[in-house]
Amino acid sequence: MHQLARRSTVLIALVTIALGPTASLAGAAEPHPKPTPKSGAAEPHPKPTPKVAVIGTGGTIAGVSKSKVSFDDYEAGKLPVSRLVRDLRPDVDRIAAVTTQQFGNKDSNNYSIPEYRRLTATVDHALKYNDGVVVTTGTDTMEEFAYWLDLTVRSDKPVVLTGAMRPWTVIGSDAPANLYNAIHLAASGRTTCFGTVVMLNDEIHAAREVRKTDALRLNAFSSGSSGELGVIDQNRIRVNRAPARAEQCGKSGWKTPFDLGRIARRPLPEVEIAYSYQGAGPEAIKAFADAGAAGVVTAGTGAGGISPAMTEARDDAVKNGVLFASASRTGSGAVYDPHVRGVIGAEDLTPQKARLLLLLSLATTHNEHRIQKWFDTLGTAQFRPRR
Ligand code: SIN
């Protein structure tokens, strides 16, 4: 009996070593045992626990369901982000020293460009005092949140966005695992210089490439033909590729031209999206131009085609100083510079991301060639050619 007890103690010790410091058995709240230094040996300098700030903005991840099985029947943006992190304790404390900040608590669709601007300032401020930041958002416009932050945050420390397809309070929710993995990824420093990344469903995606491709499934996010950057398999963070901007790490070119601190505090220009389809009329473009839009992105068919009526309306609007970006409604592939005055090619960007790049560009300059150049670089997933 005595022998058996000793054997099981040895077995538990071996399992603890094999699983490593971040592993814990479900529900167990034991503090991680500190290794005792051998007498005479110098005590190793303990690595400081990475500091991660979690900024909550709402969405399904903070949602409360009617019952434990009402997967689609719930209110988004109800639980405070501090409560979400508290539910992950004590496990999350083993990977990061986490603090929380409530930026807002609502649907992702309810955020405006002025609020986006404040979010950038909040993230950059948090990165001054932390090793990484996690932003929780609704998934519907998460790709826009991500690309905006990618274009505007000045720090090269990790920024990880996460959310969930099922609310926090249903059985089988993806919310707690997504938040835990996002904190783990931010704490690891593995995406330093990657800009903003999105972490959902165990997958890591680059902000520029990621898009929501399903309204309901848990695997709702995809990076199209570029593919994801990597995956998280429990304690293993596997980063298989980097976004092209990582090439500029440590150089001045890493930062985008869009320093919001230098852009005047007046409202940013209005940029709208007009969708083309069989027989599409001129009304949307006309209305946007009449309402004072500085730019319009066309979500064209194939490689950027738009209907004859839309083309006519576009020509008129260009004469009145509106700048157009031609994007594709297909969801992938590039629209190149069409060499038409007043129209630039949106490159690999989806219409909703092209809108953000055009908006920030027009807040900075009206030089069409300069803006096309930004689309050719910031708007593509390409590494720069070696000379
Ligand atoms: C939202 O985008 O705020 C609601 C939907 C979601 O988070 O999945």
Coordinates of C-alpha atoms and ligand atoms in Angstrom, one line a residue:
M1 CA 0.0 0.0 0.0
H2 CA 2.8 2.4 1.1
Q3 CA 4.8 1.4 -2.1
L4 CA 1.7 2.2 -4.3
A5 CA 1.2 5.7 -2.7
R6 CA 4.9 6.6 -3.3
R7 CA 4.6 5.4 -6.9
S8 CA 1.6 7.6 -7.6
T9 CA 3.4 10.6 -6.1
V10 CA 6.3 10.1 -8.5
L11 CA 3.8 9.7 -11.4
I12 CA 2.0 13.0 -10.5
A13 CA 5.4 14.8 -10.3
L14 CA 6.3 13.5 -13.8
V15 CA 3.0 14.5 -15.3
T16 CA 3.4 18.0 -13.8
I17 CA 6.8 18.4 -15.4
A18 CA 5.5 17.0 -18.8
L19 CA 2.5 19.4 -18.9
G20 CA 4.5 22.5 -18.0
P21 CA 3.6 25.5 -16.0
T22 CA 0.5 26.6 -17.9
A23 CA -1.3 23.3 -17.6
S24 CA -3.7 22.7 -14.8
L25 CA -6.4 20.1 -14.2
A26 CA -9.9 21.4 -14.6
G27 CA -11.2 23.2 -11.6
A28 CA -7.9 22.9 -9.7
A29 CA -6.8 26.1 -8.1
E30 CA -3.4 25.0 -6.8
P31 CA -0.6 27.6 -7.0
H32 CA 2.2 26.6 -9.3
P33 CA 4.9 25.0 -7.0
K34 CA 8.2 27.0 -7.0
P35 CA 11.3 24.9 -7.8
T36 CA 13.6 24.7 -4.8
P37 CA 17.2 25.8 -5.7
K38 CA 19.9 23.3 -5.0
S39 CA 22.1 24.4 -2.1
G40 CA 25.1 26.5 -3.3
A41 CA 23.6 26.9 -6.8
A42 CA 22.8 30.5 -7.8
E43 CA 19.0 31.1 -8.0
P44 CA 18.0 31.6 -11.6
H45 CA 16.6 35.0 -12.3
P46 CA 12.8 34.5 -12.6
K47 CA 11.4 35.7 -15.9
P48 CA 8.8 38.5 -15.2
T49 CA 5.2 37.5 -15.9
P50 CA 4.2 39.4 -19.1
K51 CA 1.6 42.1 -18.6
V52 CA -1.5 42.1 -20.7
A53 CA -4.3 44.6 -20.8
V54 CA -7.7 43.3 -21.9
I55 CA -9.9 46.1 -23.4
G56 CA -13.5 45.2 -23.7
T57 CA -15.9 46.6 -26.3
G58 CA -18.8 44.2 -26.1
G59 CA -20.1 41.7 -28.7
T60 CA -21.2 38.1 -28.3
I61 CA -18.2 37.2 -26.3
A62 CA -19.7 39.4 -23.5
G63 CA -23.2 38.1 -24.3
V64 CA -25.8 36.6 -21.9
S65 CA -28.1 33.9 -23.2
K66 CA -31.7 33.2 -22.3
S67 CA -30.8 29.7 -21.2
K68 CA -27.7 27.4 -21.3
V69 CA -28.7 26.2 -24.7
S70 CA -30.0 29.3 -26.4
F71 CA -27.0 29.6 -28.8
D72 CA -28.6 32.2 -31.0
D73 CA -31.0 33.8 -28.6
Y74 CA -29.0 36.1 -26.4
E75 CA -28.0 39.7 -25.7
A76 CA -24.6 40.8 -26.8
G77 CA -22.4 43.2 -24.8
K78 CA -23.8 42.5 -21.3
L79 CA -21.0 41.1 -19.2
P80 CA -18.2 43.4 -18.1
V81 CA -14.8 42.3 -19.4
S82 CA -13.5 42.1 -15.8
R83 CA -16.0 39.3 -15.2
L84 CA -14.9 37.4 -18.3
V85 CA -11.2 37.5 -17.1
R86 CA -12.3 36.6 -13.6
D87 CA -13.9 33.4 -14.9
L88 CA -10.6 32.4 -16.4
R89 CA -8.8 32.7 -13.0
P90 CA -6.6 31.2 -11.7
D91 CA -5.4 29.6 -14.9
V92 CA -4.9 32.9 -16.8
D93 CA -2.7 34.2 -13.9
R94 CA -0.1 31.6 -14.8
I95 CA 0.4 33.0 -18.3
A96 CA 0.0 36.8 -17.7
A97 CA -0.6 39.5 -15.2
V98 CA -3.9 40.7 -16.6
T99 CA -5.6 44.0 -16.1
T100 CA -9.0 45.0 -17.7
Q101 CA -10.5 48.1 -19.1
Q102 CA -14.1 48.6 -20.3
F103 CA -14.0 50.8 -23.4
G104 CA -17.6 50.1 -24.2
N105 CA -20.1 47.2 -24.1
K106 CA -22.2 47.0 -27.3
D107 CA -22.6 45.4 -30.7
S108 CA -19.6 45.9 -33.0
N109 CA -21.9 47.5 -35.5
N110 CA -22.7 50.3 -33.1
Y111 CA -19.2 51.8 -33.1
S112 CA -18.4 55.0 -35.1
I113 CA -15.2 56.3 -36.6
P114 CA -14.7 58.9 -33.8
E115 CA -14.9 55.9 -31.4
Y116 CA -12.4 54.0 -33.4
R117 CA -10.1 57.0 -33.1
R118 CA -10.4 56.9 -29.3
L119 CA -9.9 53.1 -29.3
T120 CA -6.5 53.6 -31.1
A121 CA -5.5 56.1 -28.4
T122 CA -6.6 53.7 -25.7
V123 CA -4.7 50.8 -27.2
D124 CA -1.5 52.8 -27.7
H125 CA -1.7 54.1 -24.1
A126 CA -2.2 50.6 -22.7
L127 CA 0.8 49.4 -24.7
K128 CA 3.0 51.9 -22.9
Y129 CA 2.5 50.0 -19.6
N130 CA 1.9 46.4 -20.9
D131 CA 3.7 43.8 -23.0
G132 CA 0.6 43.2 -25.1
V133 CA -3.1 44.2 -25.5
V134 CA -6.2 42.1 -26.2
V135 CA -9.3 43.8 -27.5
T136 CA -12.6 41.9 -27.2
T137 CA -15.1 42.9 -29.9
G138 CA -18.2 41.6 -31.6
T139 CA -17.4 39.4 -34.6
D140 CA -19.6 41.1 -37.1
T141 CA -17.3 44.0 -37.8
M142 CA -14.2 42.6 -36.1
E143 CA -12.3 42.6 -39.4
E144 CA -12.8 46.4 -39.6
F145 CA -11.8 46.9 -36.0
A146 CA -8.7 44.9 -36.7
Y147 CA -7.7 46.6 -39.9
W148 CA -8.3 50.1 -38.4
L149 CA -6.0 49.2 -35.4
D150 CA -3.5 47.7 -37.8
L151 CA -3.3 51.0 -39.7
T152 CA -3.3 53.4 -36.8
V153 CA -1.6 51.9 -33.6
R154 CA 2.0 53.2 -33.4
S155 CA 3.4 50.5 -31.0
D156 CA 4.8 47.3 -32.5
K157 CA 3.9 45.3 -29.4
P158 CA 1.3 42.5 -29.8
V159 CA -2.3 43.6 -30.4
V160 CA -4.7 40.6 -30.5
L161 CA -8.4 40.9 -31.2
T162 CA -10.9 38.2 -30.2
G163 CA -14.6 37.6 -29.9
A164 CA -16.9 34.6 -30.0
M165 CA -19.7 33.1 -32.1
R166 CA -21.5 31.9 -29.0
P167 CA -22.3 33.9 -25.9
W168 CA -20.2 33.4 -22.7
T169 CA -23.1 31.7 -20.9
V170 CA -24.1 28.7 -23.2
I171 CA -22.8 25.2 -23.1
G172 CA -20.0 24.7 -25.6
S173 CA -19.3 28.4 -25.9
D174 CA -16.1 29.3 -27.8
A175 CA -15.9 32.5 -25.8
P176 CA -13.7 31.5 -22.8
A177 CA -11.3 29.5 -24.9
N178 CA -10.9 32.4 -27.4
L179 CA -10.2 34.9 -24.7
Y180 CA -7.7 32.6 -22.9
N181 CA -5.9 31.9 -26.2
A182 CA -5.8 35.6 -27.1
I183 CA -4.3 36.5 -23.7
H184 CA -1.8 33.7 -24.1
L185 CA -0.8 34.9 -27.6
A186 CA -0.5 38.5 -26.5
A187 CA 1.7 37.4 -23.5
S188 CA 3.9 35.3 -25.7
G189 CA 5.2 38.2 -27.7
R190 CA 5.1 36.0 -30.8
T191 CA 3.3 38.5 -32.9
T192 CA 5.5 41.5 -32.1
C193 CA 5.8 43.6 -35.3
F194 CA 2.9 41.7 -36.9
G195 CA 0.5 44.6 -36.3
T196 CA -2.9 43.6 -35.2
V197 CA -3.9 40.0 -35.4
V198 CA -7.2 38.2 -34.8
M199 CA -7.4 35.0 -32.7
L200 CA -10.5 32.9 -32.9
N201 CA -11.2 29.2 -33.1
D202 CA -7.6 28.4 -32.3
E203 CA -6.5 30.3 -35.4
I204 CA -4.3 33.4 -35.7
H205 CA -5.1 35.7 -38.7
A206 CA -3.5 38.9 -40.0
A207 CA -5.7 42.0 -39.8
R208 CA -5.4 42.9 -43.5
E209 CA -6.4 39.4 -44.7
V210 CA -9.0 38.2 -42.2
R211 CA -12.7 38.3 -43.0
K212 CA -15.9 36.9 -41.5
T213 CA -17.1 34.3 -43.9
D214 CA -20.0 32.7 -42.1
A215 CA -22.9 34.2 -40.1
L216 CA -23.2 31.4 -37.6
R217 CA -20.5 28.7 -37.6
L218 CA -17.7 28.6 -35.0
N219 CA -15.1 28.6 -37.8
A220 CA -16.5 31.9 -39.2
F221 CA -13.1 33.5 -39.9
S222 CA -10.8 33.0 -42.9
S223 CA -7.8 34.7 -44.5
G224 CA -8.8 33.6 -48.0
S225 CA -6.0 32.4 -50.2
S226 CA -3.3 33.9 -47.9
G227 CA -4.2 31.4 -45.2
E228 CA -4.0 31.9 -41.4
L229 CA -0.7 32.9 -39.7
G230 CA -0.7 30.0 -37.3
V231 CA -2.6 28.1 -34.7
I232 CA -2.8 27.6 -31.0
D233 CA -2.8 24.0 -29.8
Q234 CA -3.2 24.3 -26.1
N235 CA 0.2 25.3 -24.8
R236 CA 1.8 25.3 -28.2
I237 CA 1.6 28.6 -30.2
R238 CA 2.6 27.7 -33.8
V239 CA 3.3 30.7 -36.0
N240 CA 3.9 29.5 -39.5
R241 CA 4.2 32.7 -41.4
A242 CA 4.3 36.5 -40.8
P243 CA 2.4 39.3 -42.4
A244 CA 4.6 41.3 -44.8
R245 CA 4.9 44.3 -42.5
A246 CA 7.0 42.3 -40.1
E247 CA 9.8 42.7 -42.6
Q248 CA 10.0 46.3 -41.6
C249 CA 10.4 45.5 -37.9
G250 CA 12.6 48.0 -36.1
K251 CA 12.7 50.3 -39.1
S252 CA 10.8 53.6 -39.5
G253 CA 8.8 52.1 -42.4
W254 CA 7.1 49.7 -40.0
K255 CA 4.7 52.5 -38.8
T256 CA 2.0 53.4 -41.3
P257 CA 1.6 57.1 -42.4
F258 CA -1.5 57.4 -40.3
D259 CA -0.5 58.9 -37.1
L260 CA -3.8 60.0 -35.6
G261 CA -2.0 62.2 -33.1
R262 CA -0.9 64.3 -36.1
I263 CA -4.2 64.3 -38.0
A264 CA -6.2 67.3 -37.0
R265 CA -9.0 66.8 -34.5
R266 CA -11.7 67.6 -36.9
P267 CA -14.1 64.9 -38.2
L268 CA -12.4 62.4 -40.6
P269 CA -13.7 62.5 -44.2
E270 CA -16.8 60.5 -45.1
V271 CA -16.1 57.5 -47.3
E272 CA -19.0 55.2 -48.4
I273 CA -19.4 51.9 -50.3
A274 CA -21.6 51.4 -53.4
Y275 CA -22.3 47.8 -54.4
S276 CA -22.6 46.9 -58.0
Y277 CA -25.0 44.2 -59.4
Q278 CA -26.9 43.4 -62.6
G279 CA -28.5 46.6 -63.7
A280 CA -27.3 48.7 -60.7
G281 CA -28.6 52.3 -60.9
P282 CA -26.7 55.6 -60.3
E283 CA -28.7 56.5 -57.2
A284 CA -26.2 55.3 -54.5
I285 CA -23.2 57.1 -55.9
K286 CA -25.2 60.2 -56.6
A287 CA -26.6 60.3 -53.1
F288 CA -23.2 59.8 -51.5
A289 CA -21.7 62.5 -53.6
D290 CA -24.6 64.9 -52.9
A291 CA -24.2 64.2 -49.2
G292 CA -20.6 65.3 -49.3
A293 CA -18.7 62.1 -49.4
A294 CA -14.9 62.7 -50.0
G295 CA -14.5 59.1 -51.3
V296 CA -16.5 56.1 -52.5
V297 CA -15.4 52.5 -52.7
T298 CA -17.2 50.5 -55.4
A299 CA -17.7 46.9 -54.6
G300 CA -17.5 45.8 -58.2
T301 CA -18.1 42.5 -60.0
G302 CA -15.0 40.4 -60.8
A303 CA -11.9 42.6 -61.1
G304 CA -13.8 45.8 -60.2
G305 CA -16.4 46.2 -63.0
I306 CA -19.5 48.4 -62.3
S307 CA -22.7 48.9 -64.2
P308 CA -23.0 51.6 -67.0
A309 CA -25.3 53.8 -64.8
M310 CA -22.8 53.6 -61.9
T311 CA -19.9 54.4 -64.3
E312 CA -21.7 57.5 -65.4
A313 CA -22.5 58.6 -61.9
R314 CA -18.9 58.0 -60.9
D315 CA -17.6 60.1 -63.8
D316 CA -19.8 63.0 -62.6
A317 CA -18.7 62.6 -59.0
V318 CA -15.0 62.6 -60.0
K319 CA -15.5 65.9 -61.7
N320 CA -16.7 67.2 -58.3
G321 CA -13.6 66.0 -56.5
V322 CA -14.8 62.6 -55.1
L323 CA -12.0 60.0 -55.1
F324 CA -13.0 56.4 -55.9
A325 CA -11.4 53.1 -54.9
S326 CA -12.4 50.2 -57.1
A327 CA -12.7 46.9 -55.1
S328 CA -14.2 43.5 -55.8
R329 CA -17.3 42.0 -54.3
T330 CA -15.9 38.5 -54.9
G331 CA -14.1 38.5 -51.5
S332 CA -10.6 37.7 -52.9
G333 CA -8.2 38.7 -55.6
A334 CA -6.8 42.1 -56.5
V335 CA -8.2 45.1 -58.4
Y336 CA -5.1 46.9 -59.9
D337 CA -4.7 50.6 -60.7
P338 CA -7.1 51.2 -63.6
H339 CA -5.2 54.4 -64.7
V340 CA -8.4 56.4 -64.8
R341 CA -8.4 59.8 -63.2
G342 CA -10.2 59.9 -59.9
V343 CA -10.2 56.1 -59.6
I344 CA -7.6 54.0 -57.8
G345 CA -7.3 50.2 -57.6
A346 CA -8.2 48.8 -54.1
E347 CA -5.7 46.0 -54.6
D348 CA -6.3 42.9 -52.3
L349 CA -8.6 44.8 -49.9
T350 CA -12.2 43.9 -49.4
P351 CA -14.5 46.9 -49.9
Q352 CA -15.0 47.4 -46.2
K353 CA -11.2 47.5 -45.6
A354 CA -10.6 49.6 -48.7
R355 CA -13.0 52.1 -47.2
L356 CA -10.9 52.5 -44.0
L357 CA -7.7 52.9 -46.0
L358 CA -9.2 55.5 -48.3
L359 CA -10.7 57.3 -45.3
L360 CA -7.3 57.5 -43.5
S361 CA -5.5 58.4 -46.8
L362 CA -7.9 61.3 -47.5
A363 CA -7.5 62.5 -43.9
T364 CA -3.7 62.8 -44.7
T365 CA -3.5 63.9 -48.4
H366 CA -5.5 64.4 -51.6
N367 CA -2.6 63.3 -53.8
E368 CA -4.1 60.5 -55.8
H369 CA -0.8 58.9 -56.8
R370 CA 0.3 58.9 -53.2
I371 CA -2.9 57.2 -52.2
Q372 CA -2.6 54.6 -54.9
K373 CA 0.9 53.9 -53.6
W374 CA -0.4 53.2 -50.1
F375 CA -3.0 50.8 -51.6
D376 CA -0.2 49.1 -53.5
T377 CA 1.8 48.5 -50.3
L378 CA -0.5 48.7 -47.3
G379 CA -3.3 47.2 -49.3
T380 CA -1.5 44.0 -50.3
A381 CA -0.1 41.0 -48.5
Q382 CA 3.2 41.2 -50.5
F383 CA 6.7 41.2 -49.2
R384 CA 8.9 43.9 -50.8
P385 CA 11.0 42.8 -53.8
R386 CA 14.7 42.3 -52.9
R387 CA 16.9 44.6 -55.0
Ligands
SIN1 C1 -21.5 41.8 -32.7 O1 -20.8 41.9 -33.7 O2 -21.4 42.7 -31.8 C2 -22.5 40.8 -32.5 C3 -22.2 39.5 -33.1 C4 -21.0 38.8 -32.6 O3 -20.3 39.3 -31.7 O4 -20.7 37.7 -33.0

